[in-house]
Protein backbone atom coordinates (compact mmCIF):
# COMPACT_ATOMS: atom_id res chain seq x y z
CA UNK A 1 0.00 0.00 0.00
CA UNK A 2 1.63 3.19 -1.18
CA UNK A 3 0.83 6.63 0.08
CA UNK A 4 0.46 9.21 -2.64
CA UNK A 5 2.08 12.62 -2.46
CA UNK A 6 -1.36 14.19 -2.18
CA UNK A 7 -2.30 12.02 0.82
CA UNK A 8 1.03 12.76 2.48
CA UNK A 9 0.56 16.52 1.91
CA UNK A 10 -2.96 16.36 3.38
CA UNK A 11 -1.62 14.58 6.45
CA UNK A 12 1.15 17.18 6.90
CA UNK A 13 -1.36 20.02 6.50
CA UNK A 14 -3.66 18.47 9.09
CA UNK A 15 -0.75 18.11 11.54
CA UNK A 16 0.22 21.76 11.06
CA UNK A 17 -3.39 22.84 11.53
CA UNK A 18 -3.73 20.79 14.72
CA UNK A 19 -0.47 22.21 16.09
CA UNK A 20 -1.69 25.75 15.42
CA UNK A 21 -5.03 24.99 17.08
CA UNK A 22 -3.38 23.53 20.17
CA UNK A 23 -1.09 26.57 20.52
CA UNK A 24 -4.05 28.93 20.23
CA UNK A 25 -6.03 26.83 22.73
CA UNK A 26 -3.21 27.15 25.25
CA UNK A 27 -3.05 30.93 24.70
CA UNK A 28 -6.77 31.28 25.41
CA UNK A 29 -6.27 29.60 28.78
CA UNK A 30 -3.62 32.18 29.70
CA UNK A 31 -5.38 34.59 32.05
CA UNK A 32 -2.68 37.23 31.55
CA UNK A 33 -3.74 37.93 27.96
CA UNK A 34 -5.94 40.96 27.41
CA UNK A 35 -9.60 40.13 26.85
CA UNK A 36 -9.79 41.69 23.38
CA UNK A 37 -6.82 39.63 22.20
CA UNK A 38 -8.25 36.46 23.75
CA UNK A 39 -11.56 37.10 21.96
CA UNK A 40 -9.77 37.56 18.64
CA UNK A 41 -7.91 34.28 19.20
CA UNK A 42 -11.28 32.60 19.84
CA UNK A 43 -12.52 33.94 16.50
CA UNK A 44 -9.41 32.61 14.75
CA UNK A 45 -9.95 29.21 16.37
CA UNK A 46 -13.55 29.16 15.19
CA UNK A 47 -12.37 29.79 11.62
CA UNK A 48 -9.74 27.06 11.80
CA UNK A 49 -12.13 24.50 13.28
CA UNK A 50 -15.02 25.27 10.90
CA UNK A 51 -14.77 22.55 8.26
CA UNK A 52 -17.63 24.17 6.32
CA UNK A 53 -15.50 27.30 5.98
CA UNK A 54 -13.59 25.88 3.04
CA UNK A 55 -10.46 23.86 2.54
CA UNK A 56 -7.68 23.81 5.10
CA UNK A 57 -5.62 26.27 3.05
CA UNK A 58 -8.52 28.75 2.78
CA UNK A 59 -9.18 28.58 6.53
CA UNK A 60 -5.45 28.98 7.21
CA UNK A 61 -5.28 32.05 4.93
CA UNK A 62 -8.27 33.63 6.68
CA UNK A 63 -6.74 32.94 10.09
CA UNK A 64 -3.39 34.41 9.00
CA UNK A 65 -5.14 37.57 7.90
CA UNK A 66 -6.82 37.95 11.29
CA UNK A 67 -3.68 37.12 13.26
CA UNK A 68 -1.69 39.66 11.29
CA UNK A 69 -3.98 42.36 12.60
CA UNK A 70 -3.81 41.06 16.16
CA UNK A 71 -0.02 41.00 16.27
CA UNK A 72 0.10 44.71 15.36
CA UNK A 73 -1.32 45.60 18.79
CA UNK A 74 1.46 47.58 20.54
CA UNK A 75 0.16 46.66 24.00
CA UNK A 76 0.57 42.92 23.45
CA UNK A 77 3.22 41.16 25.51
CA UNK A 78 6.18 40.08 23.38
CA UNK A 79 5.96 36.39 24.32
CA UNK A 80 2.31 36.28 23.20
CA UNK A 81 3.21 38.00 19.93
CA UNK A 82 6.00 35.46 19.38
CA UNK A 83 3.59 32.56 19.95
CA UNK A 84 1.14 34.06 17.47
CA UNK A 85 3.91 34.50 14.90
CA UNK A 86 4.78 30.82 15.33
CA UNK A 87 1.13 29.96 14.63
CA UNK A 88 1.18 32.19 11.54
CA UNK A 89 4.36 30.48 10.35
CA UNK A 90 2.78 27.04 10.76
CA UNK A 91 -0.36 28.15 8.93
CA UNK A 92 1.66 29.71 6.10
CA UNK A 93 3.25 26.34 5.41
CA UNK A 94 -0.18 24.81 4.67
CA UNK A 95 -0.52 24.42 0.92
CA UNK A 96 -2.79 22.37 -1.29
mmCIF file with all atom_site columns, N, CA and C in Angstrom, residues 17-29 38-51 59 63 66-67 87 91:
data_model
loop_
_atom_site.group_PDB
_atom_site.id
_atom_site.type_symbol
_atom_site.label_atom_id
_atom_site.label_alt_id
_atom_site.label_comp_id
_atom_site.label_asym_id
_atom_site.label_entity_id
_atom_site.label_seq_id
_atom_site.pdbx_PDB_ins_code
_atom_site.Cartn_x
_atom_site.Cartn_y
_atom_site.Cartn_z
_atom_site.occupancy
_atom_site.B_iso_or_equiv
_atom_site.pdbx_formal_charge
_atom_site.auth_seq_id
_atom_site.auth_comp_id
_atom_site.auth_asym_id
_atom_site.auth_atom_id
_atom_site.pdbx_PDB_model_num
ATOM 1  N N  . UNK A 1 17 ? -2.157  22.202 11.061 1.00 0.00 ? 17 UNK A N  1
ATOM 2  C CA . UNK A 1 17 ? -3.388  22.838 11.531 1.00 0.00 ? 17 UNK A CA 1
ATOM 3  C C  . UNK A 1 17 ? -3.646  22.481 12.991 1.00 0.00 ? 17 UNK A C  1
ATOM 4  N N  . UNK A 1 18 ? -3.503  21.216 13.338 1.00 0.00 ? 18 UNK A N  1
ATOM 5  C CA . UNK A 1 18 ? -3.733  20.790 14.718 1.00 0.00 ? 18 UNK A CA 1
ATOM 6  C C  . UNK A 1 18 ? -2.727  21.400 15.683 1.00 0.00 ? 18 UNK A C  1
ATOM 7  N N  . UNK A 1 19 ? -1.475  21.554 15.245 1.00 0.00 ? 19 UNK A N  1
ATOM 8  C CA . UNK A 1 19 ? -0.470  22.212 16.091 1.00 0.00 ? 19 UNK A CA 1
ATOM 9  C C  . UNK A 1 19 ? -0.838  23.672 16.333 1.00 0.00 ? 19 UNK A C  1
ATOM 10 N N  . UNK A 1 20 ? -1.285  24.346 15.283 1.00 0.00 ? 20 UNK A N  1
ATOM 11 C CA . UNK A 1 20 ? -1.690  25.750 15.420 1.00 0.00 ? 20 UNK A CA 1
ATOM 12 C C  . UNK A 1 20 ? -2.879  25.863 16.366 1.00 0.00 ? 20 UNK A C  1
ATOM 13 N N  . UNK A 1 21 ? -3.847  24.972 16.215 1.00 0.00 ? 21 UNK A N  1
ATOM 14 C CA . UNK A 1 21 ? -5.034  24.994 17.078 1.00 0.00 ? 21 UNK A CA 1
ATOM 15 C C  . UNK A 1 21 ? -4.648  24.749 18.533 1.00 0.00 ? 21 UNK A C  1
ATOM 16 N N  . UNK A 1 22 ? -3.760  23.801 18.784 1.00 0.00 ? 22 UNK A N  1
ATOM 17 C CA . UNK A 1 22 ? -3.379  23.532 20.175 1.00 0.00 ? 22 UNK A CA 1
ATOM 18 C C  . UNK A 1 22 ? -2.621  24.706 20.791 1.00 0.00 ? 22 UNK A C  1
ATOM 19 N N  . UNK A 1 23 ? -1.790  25.384 20.006 1.00 0.00 ? 23 UNK A N  1
ATOM 20 C CA . UNK A 1 23 ? -1.086  26.568 20.518 1.00 0.00 ? 23 UNK A CA 1
ATOM 21 C C  . UNK A 1 23 ? -2.081  27.672 20.861 1.00 0.00 ? 23 UNK A C  1
ATOM 22 N N  . UNK A 1 24 ? -3.042  27.896 19.964 1.00 0.00 ? 24 UNK A N  1
ATOM 23 C CA . UNK A 1 24 ? -4.051  28.931 20.227 1.00 0.00 ? 24 UNK A CA 1
ATOM 24 C C  . UNK A 1 24 ? -4.917  28.560 21.430 1.00 0.00 ? 24 UNK A C  1
ATOM 25 N N  . UNK A 1 25 ? -5.253  27.277 21.567 1.00 0.00 ? 25 UNK A N  1
ATOM 26 C CA . UNK A 1 25 ? -6.027  26.831 22.732 1.00 0.00 ? 25 UNK A CA 1
ATOM 27 C C  . UNK A 1 25 ? -5.284  27.133 24.027 1.00 0.00 ? 25 UNK A C  1
ATOM 28 N N  . UNK A 1 26 ? -3.976  26.883 24.037 1.00 0.00 ? 26 UNK A N  1
ATOM 29 C CA . UNK A 1 26 ? -3.206  27.151 25.251 1.00 0.00 ? 26 UNK A CA 1
ATOM 30 C C  . UNK A 1 26 ? -3.120  28.650 25.538 1.00 0.00 ? 26 UNK A C  1
ATOM 31 N N  . UNK A 1 27 ? -3.081  29.475 24.479 1.00 0.00 ? 27 UNK A N  1
ATOM 32 C CA . UNK A 1 27 ? -3.050  30.927 24.696 1.00 0.00 ? 27 UNK A CA 1
ATOM 33 C C  . UNK A 1 27 ? -4.361  31.428 25.293 1.00 0.00 ? 27 UNK A C  1
ATOM 34 N N  . UNK A 1 28 ? -5.473  30.855 24.874 1.00 0.00 ? 28 UNK A N  1
ATOM 35 C CA . UNK A 1 28 ? -6.775  31.279 25.407 1.00 0.00 ? 28 UNK A CA 1
ATOM 36 C C  . UNK A 1 28 ? -6.857  31.022 26.906 1.00 0.00 ? 28 UNK A C  1
ATOM 37 N N  . UNK A 1 29 ? -6.219  29.957 27.355 1.00 0.00 ? 29 UNK A N  1
ATOM 38 C CA . UNK A 1 29 ? -6.268  29.596 28.780 1.00 0.00 ? 29 UNK A CA 1
ATOM 39 C C  . UNK A 1 29 ? -5.378  30.484 29.633 1.00 0.00 ? 29 UNK A C  1
ATOM 40 N N  . UNK A 1 38 ? -7.721  37.815 23.535 1.00 0.00 ? 38 UNK A N  1
ATOM 41 C CA . UNK A 1 38 ? -8.251  36.465 23.749 1.00 0.00 ? 38 UNK A CA 1
ATOM 42 C C  . UNK A 1 38 ? -9.494  36.225 22.893 1.00 0.00 ? 38 UNK A C  1
ATOM 43 N N  . UNK A 1 39 ? -10.357 37.229 22.793 1.00 0.00 ? 39 UNK A N  1
ATOM 44 C CA . UNK A 1 39 ? -11.559 37.102 21.964 1.00 0.00 ? 39 UNK A CA 1
ATOM 45 C C  . UNK A 1 39 ? -11.200 36.950 20.485 1.00 0.00 ? 39 UNK A C  1
ATOM 46 N N  . UNK A 1 40 ? -10.201 37.679 20.030 1.00 0.00 ? 40 UNK A N  1
ATOM 47 C CA . UNK A 1 40 ? -9.769  37.558 18.642 1.00 0.00 ? 40 UNK A CA 1
ATOM 48 C C  . UNK A 1 40 ? -9.197  36.163 18.385 1.00 0.00 ? 40 UNK A C  1
ATOM 49 N N  . UNK A 1 41 ? -8.451  35.635 19.343 1.00 0.00 ? 41 UNK A N  1
ATOM 50 C CA . UNK A 1 41 ? -7.908  34.279 19.201 1.00 0.00 ? 41 UNK A CA 1
ATOM 51 C C  . UNK A 1 41 ? -9.051  33.266 19.134 1.00 0.00 ? 41 UNK A C  1
ATOM 52 N N  . UNK A 1 42 ? -10.096 33.487 19.915 1.00 0.00 ? 42 UNK A N  1
ATOM 53 C CA . UNK A 1 42 ? -11.281 32.599 19.843 1.00 0.00 ? 42 UNK A CA 1
ATOM 54 C C  . UNK A 1 42 ? -11.904 32.628 18.446 1.00 0.00 ? 42 UNK A C  1
ATOM 55 N N  . UNK A 1 43 ? -11.974 33.818 17.850 1.00 0.00 ? 43 UNK A N  1
ATOM 56 C CA . UNK A 1 43 ? -12.517 33.937 16.496 1.00 0.00 ? 43 UNK A CA 1
ATOM 57 C C  . UNK A 1 43 ? -11.644 33.190 15.488 1.00 0.00 ? 43 UNK A C  1
ATOM 58 N N  . UNK A 1 44 ? -10.341 33.310 15.639 1.00 0.00 ? 44 UNK A N  1
ATOM 59 C CA . UNK A 1 44 ? -9.413  32.609 14.746 1.00 0.00 ? 44 UNK A CA 1
ATOM 60 C C  . UNK A 1 44 ? -9.595  31.099 14.898 1.00 0.00 ? 44 UNK A C  1
ATOM 61 N N  . UNK A 1 45 ? -9.729  30.640 16.137 1.00 0.00 ? 45 UNK A N  1
ATOM 62 C CA . UNK A 1 45 ? -9.948  29.209 16.372 1.00 0.00 ? 45 UNK A CA 1
ATOM 63 C C  . UNK A 1 45 ? -11.242 28.731 15.715 1.00 0.00 ? 45 UNK A C  1
ATOM 64 N N  . UNK A 1 46 ? -12.277 29.541 15.810 1.00 0.00 ? 46 UNK A N  1
ATOM 65 C CA . UNK A 1 46 ? -13.548 29.165 15.195 1.00 0.00 ? 46 UNK A CA 1
ATOM 66 C C  . UNK A 1 46 ? -13.387 29.006 13.688 1.00 0.00 ? 46 UNK A C  1
ATOM 67 N N  . UNK A 1 47 ? -12.623 29.882 13.072 1.00 0.00 ? 47 UNK A N  1
ATOM 68 C CA . UNK A 1 47 ? -12.374 29.786 11.624 1.00 0.00 ? 47 UNK A CA 1
ATOM 69 C C  . UNK A 1 47 ? -11.600 28.512 11.305 1.00 0.00 ? 47 UNK A C  1
ATOM 70 N N  . UNK A 1 48 ? -10.571 28.231 12.081 1.00 0.00 ? 48 UNK A N  1
ATOM 71 C CA . UNK A 1 48 ? -9.741  27.060 11.801 1.00 0.00 ? 48 UNK A CA 1
ATOM 72 C C  . UNK A 1 48 ? -10.497 25.750 12.000 1.00 0.00 ? 48 UNK A C  1
ATOM 73 N N  . UNK A 1 49 ? -11.404 25.732 12.970 1.00 0.00 ? 49 UNK A N  1
ATOM 74 C CA . UNK A 1 49 ? -12.133 24.503 13.280 1.00 0.00 ? 49 UNK A CA 1
ATOM 75 C C  . UNK A 1 49 ? -13.368 24.305 12.405 1.00 0.00 ? 49 UNK A C  1
ATOM 76 N N  . UNK A 1 50 ? -13.806 25.339 11.700 1.00 0.00 ? 50 UNK A N  1
ATOM 77 C CA . UNK A 1 50 ? -15.021 25.267 10.899 1.00 0.00 ? 50 UNK A CA 1
ATOM 78 C C  . UNK A 1 50 ? -14.745 24.590 9.564  1.00 0.00 ? 50 UNK A C  1
ATOM 79 N N  . UNK A 1 51 ? -15.050 23.304 9.485  1.00 0.00 ? 51 UNK A N  1
ATOM 80 C CA . UNK A 1 51 ? -14.774 22.549 8.261  1.00 0.00 ? 51 UNK A CA 1
ATOM 81 C C  . UNK A 1 51 ? -15.656 22.987 7.100  1.00 0.00 ? 51 UNK A C  1
ATOM 82 N N  . UNK A 1 59 ? -9.011  28.239 5.106  1.00 0.00 ? 59 UNK A N  1
ATOM 83 C CA . UNK A 1 59 ? -9.185  28.576 6.528  1.00 0.00 ? 59 UNK A CA 1
ATOM 84 C C  . UNK A 1 59 ? -7.885  29.121 7.104  1.00 0.00 ? 59 UNK A C  1
ATOM 85 N N  . UNK A 1 63 ? -7.274  32.818 8.733  1.00 0.00 ? 63 UNK A N  1
ATOM 86 C CA . UNK A 1 63 ? -6.737  32.944 10.093 1.00 0.00 ? 63 UNK A CA 1
ATOM 87 C C  . UNK A 1 63 ? -5.473  33.800 10.099 1.00 0.00 ? 63 UNK A C  1
ATOM 88 N N  . UNK A 1 66 ? -6.371  37.442 9.988  1.00 0.00 ? 66 UNK A N  1
ATOM 89 C CA . UNK A 1 66 ? -6.822  37.951 11.291 1.00 0.00 ? 66 UNK A CA 1
ATOM 90 C C  . UNK A 1 66 ? -5.663  38.089 12.273 1.00 0.00 ? 66 UNK A C  1
ATOM 91 N N  . UNK A 1 67 ? -4.800  37.089 12.311 1.00 0.00 ? 67 UNK A N  1
ATOM 92 C CA . UNK A 1 67 ? -3.682  37.119 13.257 1.00 0.00 ? 67 UNK A CA 1
ATOM 93 C C  . UNK A 1 67 ? -2.707  38.240 12.939 1.00 0.00 ? 67 UNK A C  1
ATOM 94 N N  . UNK A 1 87 ? 2.366   30.501 15.197 1.00 0.00 ? 87 UNK A N  1
ATOM 95 C CA . UNK A 1 87 ? 1.134   29.959 14.625 1.00 0.00 ? 87 UNK A CA 1
ATOM 96 C C  . UNK A 1 87 ? 1.004   30.399 13.171 1.00 0.00 ? 87 UNK A C  1
ATOM 97 N N  . UNK A 1 91 ? 0.767   28.050 9.857  1.00 0.00 ? 91 UNK A N  1
ATOM 98 C CA . UNK A 1 91 ? -0.362  28.155 8.932  1.00 0.00 ? 91 UNK A CA 1
ATOM 99 C C  . UNK A 1 91 ? 0.097   28.514 7.515  1.00 0.00 ? 91 UNK A C  1
#
